[in-house]
Amino acid sequence: MHPPLFLLGREYYFGPLYLRNKKPRPLQDSERVRLEEFVDSIGYSARYNDTENEYRHVQLPKAMLKAIPRDYFDPSKGTLKLLWEEEWRALGITQSLGWEHYEVHEPEPHILLFKRPLGYQPPQQ
């Protein structure tokens, strides 16, 4: 079962919003420097879809989890919280627009699950 889709302002958010930081938490320069060494080792799956959404998973190097700030983690589970786009991009994850981090694969917490509506078109500027 997939988490519900929320409309917040003009953007869609997947999953319970309480599993995220209340607002995006920018990285400090020193944190960004610690994460840079891992960026080239981030793995991206091919896209796959169902009738409503397209999906992909992103695999972070396991050692990278130790360099990510503690307040990006859910203390009750020890896994990453759901990350705002600003947060996952700051970690070095690069994807086209519209992707939403909606779940962490708990047995393998270095795997982040993303989805976006099928046929997503970015807003015209």
Coordinates of C-alpha atoms in Angstrom, one line a residue:
M1 CA 0.0 0.0 0.0
H2 CA 1.3 3.4 -0.9
P3 CA 1.1 6.4 1.5
P4 CA -1.6 9.1 0.7
L5 CA -0.8 12.0 -1.6
F6 CA -1.1 15.5 0.0
L7 CA -1.5 18.8 -1.8
L8 CA 0.4 21.4 0.0
G9 CA 0.4 24.8 -1.7
R10 CA 1.0 23.9 -5.3
E11 CA 3.2 20.9 -4.7
Y12 CA 2.3 17.3 -4.0
Y13 CA 3.9 15.4 -1.0
F14 CA 3.7 11.7 -0.5
G15 CA 3.5 10.0 2.8
P16 CA 2.9 11.3 6.3
L17 CA 4.4 14.8 6.6
Y18 CA 5.3 14.2 10.3
L19 CA 8.1 11.9 9.1
R20 CA 10.0 14.9 7.7
N21 CA 11.7 17.8 9.3
K22 CA 9.2 20.5 9.8
K23 CA 11.1 22.5 7.2
P24 CA 14.1 21.7 5.0
R25 CA 17.3 21.8 7.1
P26 CA 20.1 23.2 5.0
L27 CA 23.6 21.6 5.3
Q28 CA 26.4 23.6 6.8
D29 CA 29.5 24.0 4.7
S30 CA 31.5 21.6 6.8
E31 CA 28.7 18.9 6.4
R32 CA 28.6 19.4 2.7
V33 CA 32.4 18.9 2.5
R34 CA 32.1 15.6 4.4
L35 CA 29.5 14.4 1.9
E36 CA 31.3 15.4 -1.3
E37 CA 33.5 12.3 -1.4
F38 CA 30.4 10.0 -1.7
V39 CA 28.5 11.8 -4.5
D40 CA 30.1 9.9 -7.4
S41 CA 29.2 6.6 -5.8
I42 CA 25.4 7.3 -5.5
G43 CA 23.5 4.7 -7.5
Y44 CA 20.3 5.3 -9.4
S45 CA 17.8 2.6 -10.5
A46 CA 16.0 2.6 -13.8
R47 CA 12.5 4.1 -13.6
Y48 CA 9.6 1.8 -13.2
N49 CA 5.9 2.5 -12.9
D50 CA 2.3 1.5 -12.1
T51 CA -0.9 3.1 -13.5
E52 CA -0.5 6.2 -11.4
N53 CA 3.2 6.9 -10.6
E54 CA 6.7 6.3 -11.8
Y55 CA 9.3 5.2 -9.3
R56 CA 13.0 4.8 -8.8
H57 CA 15.3 4.1 -5.9
V58 CA 18.5 5.7 -5.1
Q59 CA 21.3 3.8 -3.3
L60 CA 23.6 5.8 -1.1
P61 CA 27.0 4.4 -0.3
K62 CA 26.6 2.7 3.2
A63 CA 29.5 4.7 4.6
M64 CA 27.7 8.0 3.5
L65 CA 25.1 7.4 6.2
K66 CA 27.7 8.1 8.9
A67 CA 28.4 11.5 7.3
I68 CA 24.8 12.6 7.1
P69 CA 23.8 14.9 9.9
R70 CA 22.0 13.2 12.8
D71 CA 18.9 15.4 12.6
Y72 CA 18.2 13.9 9.1
F73 CA 17.5 10.6 10.9
D74 CA 14.4 9.3 12.7
P75 CA 15.7 8.6 16.2
S76 CA 13.1 5.9 16.9
K77 CA 14.1 3.8 13.8
G78 CA 17.7 4.9 13.1
T79 CA 16.8 5.4 9.4
L80 CA 16.7 8.6 7.4
K81 CA 13.5 10.7 7.8
L82 CA 11.7 11.5 4.6
L83 CA 13.8 14.2 3.0
W84 CA 12.6 17.5 1.4
E85 CA 13.9 18.0 -2.1
E86 CA 16.3 20.7 -0.8
E87 CA 17.7 18.1 1.6
W88 CA 18.2 15.2 -0.8
R89 CA 19.7 17.5 -3.5
A90 CA 22.1 18.9 -0.8
L91 CA 23.2 15.3 -0.2
G92 CA 24.3 15.1 -3.8
I93 CA 21.3 13.2 -5.2
T94 CA 20.6 14.5 -8.8
Q95 CA 17.3 13.8 -10.5
S96 CA 14.9 15.7 -12.8
L97 CA 12.1 17.8 -11.2
G98 CA 9.0 16.3 -9.5
W99 CA 10.5 13.4 -7.6
E100 CA 9.4 13.0 -4.0
H101 CA 11.2 11.0 -1.4
Y102 CA 8.4 8.9 0.0
E103 CA 10.0 6.0 1.8
V104 CA 13.2 4.5 3.2
H105 CA 13.7 0.8 2.6
E106 CA 14.1 -0.1 6.3
P107 CA 16.0 -3.4 5.8
E108 CA 18.5 -1.5 3.7
P109 CA 18.4 2.1 5.1
H110 CA 20.9 3.4 2.5
I111 CA 18.2 2.9 -0.2
L112 CA 15.8 5.8 -0.7
L113 CA 12.5 5.3 -2.6
F114 CA 11.2 8.1 -4.8
K115 CA 8.1 8.6 -6.9
R116 CA 6.3 11.2 -8.9
P117 CA 3.0 11.2 -10.8
L118 CA 3.1 9.4 -14.1
G119 CA 3.5 12.0 -16.9
Y120 CA 4.7 14.7 -14.5
Q121 CA 5.3 18.0 -16.2
P122 CA 7.2 20.7 -14.3
P123 CA 5.3 24.0 -13.9
Q124 CA 5.7 26.5 -16.6
Q125 CA 7.7 29.5 -15.5

